[in-house]
């Protein structure tokens, strides 16, 4: 495990629009090693009423050398934990555990990558886009939110993307509707070979559905409640349909995987979305189950690098 | 004055320090081992294991509450066979002091797990019998809510696994924890773990739904520490010769000392591990300093040393 427990320092705190807050934190051990889709689990120092850390996927990283590198998280206020974080000042200490989880798997060969983000959940896609761009991949973006105020960094999205589609539910920016309204045509137009997505659960399910119909590999970063973030509390599990290991018998089974450890990035085709709340009865934990390959065997392209990492967002 | 000794004798188990990691908050050590050398812990009480793998409860399984958290995990685990083949050899290599926590829906299931551990032929220093998990299917018939059921489980586990000390983990959700403790000890328990989580519930007032899919769950964290201290105190007064692993909301050395003064021979850090997997080690380090300030050379002289007034 490569995660560290370090005391970071807030370098800057910004309010973005009406609802979002960003914290840039000096924590070189974390910033130098974190990969897109991985997350940090943070806690202000000296507060006791709300005991648990709060997990956030990394929004951006600024490498400044081994002693000053920073990572940035962005969030909206959802409860007392995020309220405390939003009230932090420059130079305040922040207890940081990370990087945690498995991040997005990047394509090995040049690929046309479509990034689909909803609301604040789009955060890890900006870090991913930066790395995809460094590696020379083509990036297209679909960014959605309820209102234009809640669109996360549409300016950067437009700058990073070859093609950028914006949707808002109230029509205050881009097309009126939700990301999946424009997803199919955008995939066609861009010739997308792999889709990366992060956002609300219902959006992830819908995006995975469209990609499944188009037989397109889709990596989803999920956001689940977690107490520990490093694999021991078993709070953040998500049901996956997985294939049986080579040499095993039967057709496979269902596995409760930990979003913090096996995720937070999962193969969208494996996630059992509809049984998310009701535990399946057929679960088979006894056999050794392994996930199918990250990149389904399709001709002409190699989407996600096999055997690399994946990861999550969260609050 | 020489440095105080943290070593304790817990029902015959020699612990290098009295601070263990509590069951269900440390897995079988692997995940936390990136942050802490598990050989340096007083001991590690494993996540409860069952005869067959258990899938656990639906999500959401957790919610934070003031100074604590509620959980309804349902003991998701891969079963005793997986523990013996995968986790135990690893723990032995890492030189961890292991107390295996076992659970089941029936007396036979408990005895079955114990028999498997006995057949594994060593590696564990003790067994904790989790008869008090509030998240089983039949919550209304929790073993630890009945003296007779407690005695049956304890005696069958002891029969199947006589080689190591047995700790019965008791529930605070009873009228008299002292009576349950007496039944466990009479049935062969070598020690007691006090306490498991406190039954609780939280409701989302916007959706009007319970915050846990399991509706109710177990409350842990600093919020329950006074309940644990009271239970340890009561049981220690009634059974002063029975070693107790005191647990419930411990996150600092002072918390650990409080539990020891109430009557615990050793303590376990639980929910604090979620926030800081080094908690148990840090508590042990701080305890050494606190003992020095109390002029105590050994932990044993502080056990039950609360000075009652009147």
mmCIF file with all atom_site columns, C-alpha atoms in Angstrom, chain A residues 1 3-5 41 43 48-54 80 95 97 100 224-228 230-237 256-258 261 276-283 285-288, chain B residues 24-27 31-32 34-35 47 52-69 71 73 76-78 82 86 211 213 220-222 271 273-278:
data_model
loop_
_atom_site.group_PDB
_atom_site.id
_atom_site.type_symbol
_atom_site.label_atom_id
_atom_site.label_alt_id
_atom_site.label_comp_id
_atom_site.label_asym_id
_atom_site.label_entity_id
_atom_site.label_seq_id
_atom_site.pdbx_PDB_ins_code
_atom_site.Cartn_x
_atom_site.Cartn_y
_atom_site.Cartn_z
_atom_site.occupancy
_atom_site.B_iso_or_equiv
_atom_site.pdbx_formal_charge
_atom_site.auth_seq_id
_atom_site.auth_comp_id
_atom_site.auth_asym_id
_atom_site.auth_atom_id
_atom_site.pdbx_PDB_model_num
ATOM 1  C CA . UNK A 1 1   ? 0.000   0.000   0.000  1.00 0.00 ? 1   UNK A CA 1
ATOM 2  C CA . UNK A 1 3   ? -0.946  5.603   1.000  1.00 0.00 ? 3   UNK A CA 1
ATOM 3  C CA . UNK A 1 4   ? 0.549   8.023   3.494  1.00 0.00 ? 4   UNK A CA 1
ATOM 4  C CA . UNK A 1 5   ? -0.745  9.651   6.651  1.00 0.00 ? 5   UNK A CA 1
ATOM 5  C CA . UNK A 1 41  ? -9.485  11.100  3.120  1.00 0.00 ? 41  UNK A CA 1
ATOM 6  C CA . UNK A 1 43  ? -9.923  15.769  8.471  1.00 0.00 ? 43  UNK A CA 1
ATOM 7  C CA . UNK A 1 48  ? -14.087 16.278  17.800 1.00 0.00 ? 48  UNK A CA 1
ATOM 8  C CA . UNK A 1 49  ? -17.830 16.382  17.244 1.00 0.00 ? 49  UNK A CA 1
ATOM 9  C CA . UNK A 1 50  ? -17.562 14.898  13.748 1.00 0.00 ? 50  UNK A CA 1
ATOM 10 C CA . UNK A 1 51  ? -15.032 12.179  14.089 1.00 0.00 ? 51  UNK A CA 1
ATOM 11 C CA . UNK A 1 52  ? -14.752 10.677  10.638 1.00 0.00 ? 52  UNK A CA 1
ATOM 12 C CA . UNK A 1 53  ? -12.592 11.802  7.771  1.00 0.00 ? 53  UNK A CA 1
ATOM 13 C CA . UNK A 1 54  ? -14.200 13.016  4.540  1.00 0.00 ? 54  UNK A CA 1
ATOM 14 C CA . UNK A 1 80  ? -21.050 19.402  9.157  1.00 0.00 ? 80  UNK A CA 1
ATOM 15 C CA . UNK A 1 95  ? -4.791  15.655  8.350  1.00 0.00 ? 95  UNK A CA 1
ATOM 16 C CA . UNK A 1 97  ? -4.634  10.038  4.324  1.00 0.00 ? 97  UNK A CA 1
ATOM 17 C CA . UNK A 1 100 ? -6.328  5.795   -1.637 1.00 0.00 ? 100 UNK A CA 1
ATOM 18 C CA . UNK A 1 224 ? -20.148 5.822   -1.511 1.00 0.00 ? 224 UNK A CA 1
ATOM 19 C CA . UNK A 1 225 ? -20.352 6.544   2.193  1.00 0.00 ? 225 UNK A CA 1
ATOM 20 C CA . UNK A 1 226 ? -17.253 5.282   3.931  1.00 0.00 ? 226 UNK A CA 1
ATOM 21 C CA . UNK A 1 227 ? -15.953 5.337   7.484  1.00 0.00 ? 227 UNK A CA 1
ATOM 22 C CA . UNK A 1 228 ? -12.306 4.382   6.981  1.00 0.00 ? 228 UNK A CA 1
ATOM 23 C CA . UNK A 1 230 ? -8.660  2.013   3.487  1.00 0.00 ? 230 UNK A CA 1
ATOM 24 C CA . UNK A 1 231 ? -10.599 -1.214  3.404  1.00 0.00 ? 231 UNK A CA 1
ATOM 25 C CA . UNK A 1 232 ? -11.495 -2.282  6.930  1.00 0.00 ? 232 UNK A CA 1
ATOM 26 C CA . UNK A 1 233 ? -14.942 -0.900  7.774  1.00 0.00 ? 233 UNK A CA 1
ATOM 27 C CA . UNK A 1 234 ? -16.832 -2.532  4.874  1.00 0.00 ? 234 UNK A CA 1
ATOM 28 C CA . UNK A 1 235 ? -19.290 0.383   4.653  1.00 0.00 ? 235 UNK A CA 1
ATOM 29 C CA . UNK A 1 236 ? -18.718 1.425   1.048  1.00 0.00 ? 236 UNK A CA 1
ATOM 30 C CA . UNK A 1 237 ? -19.379 -1.847  -0.750 1.00 0.00 ? 237 UNK A CA 1
ATOM 31 C CA . UNK A 1 256 ? -19.555 -6.904  -2.702 1.00 0.00 ? 256 UNK A CA 1
ATOM 32 C CA . UNK A 1 257 ? -16.467 -4.914  -3.599 1.00 0.00 ? 257 UNK A CA 1
ATOM 33 C CA . UNK A 1 258 ? -15.140 -2.078  -1.465 1.00 0.00 ? 258 UNK A CA 1
ATOM 34 C CA . UNK A 1 261 ? -10.060 -0.427  -2.059 1.00 0.00 ? 261 UNK A CA 1
ATOM 35 C CA . UNK A 1 276 ? -27.683 -1.337  -5.296 1.00 0.00 ? 276 UNK A CA 1
ATOM 36 C CA . UNK A 1 277 ? -30.010 -1.116  -2.342 1.00 0.00 ? 277 UNK A CA 1
ATOM 37 C CA . UNK A 1 278 ? -31.343 -4.665  -2.087 1.00 0.00 ? 278 UNK A CA 1
ATOM 38 C CA . UNK A 1 279 ? -28.626 -7.191  -1.429 1.00 0.00 ? 279 UNK A CA 1
ATOM 39 C CA . UNK A 1 280 ? -28.691 -9.967  -3.995 1.00 0.00 ? 280 UNK A CA 1
ATOM 40 C CA . UNK A 1 281 ? -29.375 -13.382 -2.532 1.00 0.00 ? 281 UNK A CA 1
ATOM 41 C CA . UNK A 1 282 ? -27.180 -15.208 -4.965 1.00 0.00 ? 282 UNK A CA 1
ATOM 42 C CA . UNK A 1 283 ? -23.991 -13.670 -3.716 1.00 0.00 ? 283 UNK A CA 1
ATOM 43 C CA . UNK A 1 285 ? -18.125 -14.965 -1.764 1.00 0.00 ? 285 UNK A CA 1
ATOM 44 C CA . UNK A 1 286 ? -16.762 -18.435 -1.354 1.00 0.00 ? 286 UNK A CA 1
ATOM 45 C CA . UNK A 1 287 ? -15.178 -18.794 -4.740 1.00 0.00 ? 287 UNK A CA 1
ATOM 46 C CA . UNK A 1 288 ? -12.238 -16.741 -5.825 1.00 0.00 ? 288 UNK A CA 1
ATOM 47 C CA . UNK B 2 24  ? -14.304 -5.198  12.864 1.00 0.00 ? 24  UNK B CA 1
ATOM 48 C CA . UNK B 2 25  ? -12.098 -2.110  12.756 1.00 0.00 ? 25  UNK B CA 1
ATOM 49 C CA . UNK B 2 26  ? -8.831  -3.617  11.578 1.00 0.00 ? 26  UNK B CA 1
ATOM 50 C CA . UNK B 2 27  ? -9.788  -6.441  9.206  1.00 0.00 ? 27  UNK B CA 1
ATOM 51 C CA . UNK B 2 31  ? -5.023  -3.111  5.030  1.00 0.00 ? 31  UNK B CA 1
ATOM 52 C CA . UNK B 2 32  ? -3.683  -1.274  8.082  1.00 0.00 ? 32  UNK B CA 1
ATOM 53 C CA . UNK B 2 34  ? 0.679   -0.033  5.265  1.00 0.00 ? 34  UNK B CA 1
ATOM 54 C CA . UNK B 2 35  ? 0.366   2.462   8.101  1.00 0.00 ? 35  UNK B CA 1
ATOM 55 C CA . UNK B 2 47  ? -12.985 -9.064  12.078 1.00 0.00 ? 47  UNK B CA 1
ATOM 56 C CA . UNK B 2 52  ? -19.413 -19.920 5.664  1.00 0.00 ? 52  UNK B CA 1
ATOM 57 C CA . UNK B 2 53  ? -18.812 -16.577 3.948  1.00 0.00 ? 53  UNK B CA 1
ATOM 58 C CA . UNK B 2 54  ? -21.404 -13.934 4.814  1.00 0.00 ? 54  UNK B CA 1
ATOM 59 C CA . UNK B 2 55  ? -22.467 -11.317 2.293  1.00 0.00 ? 55  UNK B CA 1
ATOM 60 C CA . UNK B 2 56  ? -23.433 -8.674  4.850  1.00 0.00 ? 56  UNK B CA 1
ATOM 61 C CA . UNK B 2 57  ? -26.255 -6.187  4.726  1.00 0.00 ? 57  UNK B CA 1
ATOM 62 C CA . UNK B 2 58  ? -27.360 -3.853  1.934  1.00 0.00 ? 58  UNK B CA 1
ATOM 63 C CA . UNK B 2 59  ? -26.056 -0.288  1.771  1.00 0.00 ? 59  UNK B CA 1
ATOM 64 C CA . UNK B 2 60  ? -26.083 2.310   3.216  1.00 0.00 ? 60  UNK B CA 1
ATOM 65 C CA . UNK B 2 61  ? -24.308 0.537   6.036  1.00 0.00 ? 61  UNK B CA 1
ATOM 66 C CA . UNK B 2 62  ? -22.905 3.484   7.924  1.00 0.00 ? 62  UNK B CA 1
ATOM 67 C CA . UNK B 2 63  ? -23.748 6.974   9.076  1.00 0.00 ? 63  UNK B CA 1
ATOM 68 C CA . UNK B 2 64  ? -21.940 9.444   11.257 1.00 0.00 ? 64  UNK B CA 1
ATOM 69 C CA . UNK B 2 65  ? -23.617 10.655  14.439 1.00 0.00 ? 65  UNK B CA 1
ATOM 70 C CA . UNK B 2 66  ? -22.486 13.138  17.087 1.00 0.00 ? 66  UNK B CA 1
ATOM 71 C CA . UNK B 2 67  ? -19.116 11.886  18.379 1.00 0.00 ? 67  UNK B CA 1
ATOM 72 C CA . UNK B 2 68  ? -19.730 8.500   16.890 1.00 0.00 ? 68  UNK B CA 1
ATOM 73 C CA . UNK B 2 69  ? -21.110 6.438   14.063 1.00 0.00 ? 69  UNK B CA 1
ATOM 74 C CA . UNK B 2 71  ? -23.115 0.782   11.404 1.00 0.00 ? 71  UNK B CA 1
ATOM 75 C CA . UNK B 2 73  ? -22.496 -4.102  8.147  1.00 0.00 ? 73  UNK B CA 1
ATOM 76 C CA . UNK B 2 76  ? -19.461 -9.389  5.698  1.00 0.00 ? 76  UNK B CA 1
ATOM 77 C CA . UNK B 2 77  ? -16.555 -11.821 5.765  1.00 0.00 ? 77  UNK B CA 1
ATOM 78 C CA . UNK B 2 78  ? -15.025 -14.586 3.663  1.00 0.00 ? 78  UNK B CA 1
ATOM 79 C CA . UNK B 2 82  ? -10.303 -18.174 4.051  1.00 0.00 ? 82  UNK B CA 1
ATOM 80 C CA . UNK B 2 86  ? -4.907  -16.680 3.673  1.00 0.00 ? 86  UNK B CA 1
ATOM 81 C CA . UNK B 2 211 ? -30.126 6.372   7.397  1.00 0.00 ? 211 UNK B CA 1
ATOM 82 C CA . UNK B 2 213 ? -30.571 0.140   5.117  1.00 0.00 ? 213 UNK B CA 1
ATOM 83 C CA . UNK B 2 220 ? -19.660 3.201   18.344 1.00 0.00 ? 220 UNK B CA 1
ATOM 84 C CA . UNK B 2 221 ? -17.095 5.903   18.970 1.00 0.00 ? 221 UNK B CA 1
ATOM 85 C CA . UNK B 2 222 ? -16.517 8.382   21.807 1.00 0.00 ? 222 UNK B CA 1
ATOM 86 C CA . UNK B 2 271 ? -13.709 3.272   15.688 1.00 0.00 ? 271 UNK B CA 1
ATOM 87 C CA . UNK B 2 273 ? -8.774  3.036   13.828 1.00 0.00 ? 273 UNK B CA 1
ATOM 88 C CA . UNK B 2 274 ? -11.008 4.215   10.987 1.00 0.00 ? 274 UNK B CA 1
ATOM 89 C CA . UNK B 2 275 ? -9.696  7.743   11.442 1.00 0.00 ? 275 UNK B CA 1
ATOM 90 C CA . UNK B 2 276 ? -6.130  6.810   12.287 1.00 0.00 ? 276 UNK B CA 1
ATOM 91 C CA . UNK B 2 277 ? -4.925  3.219   11.883 1.00 0.00 ? 277 UNK B CA 1
ATOM 92 C CA . UNK B 2 278 ? -2.011  4.078   14.184 1.00 0.00 ? 278 UNK B CA 1
#
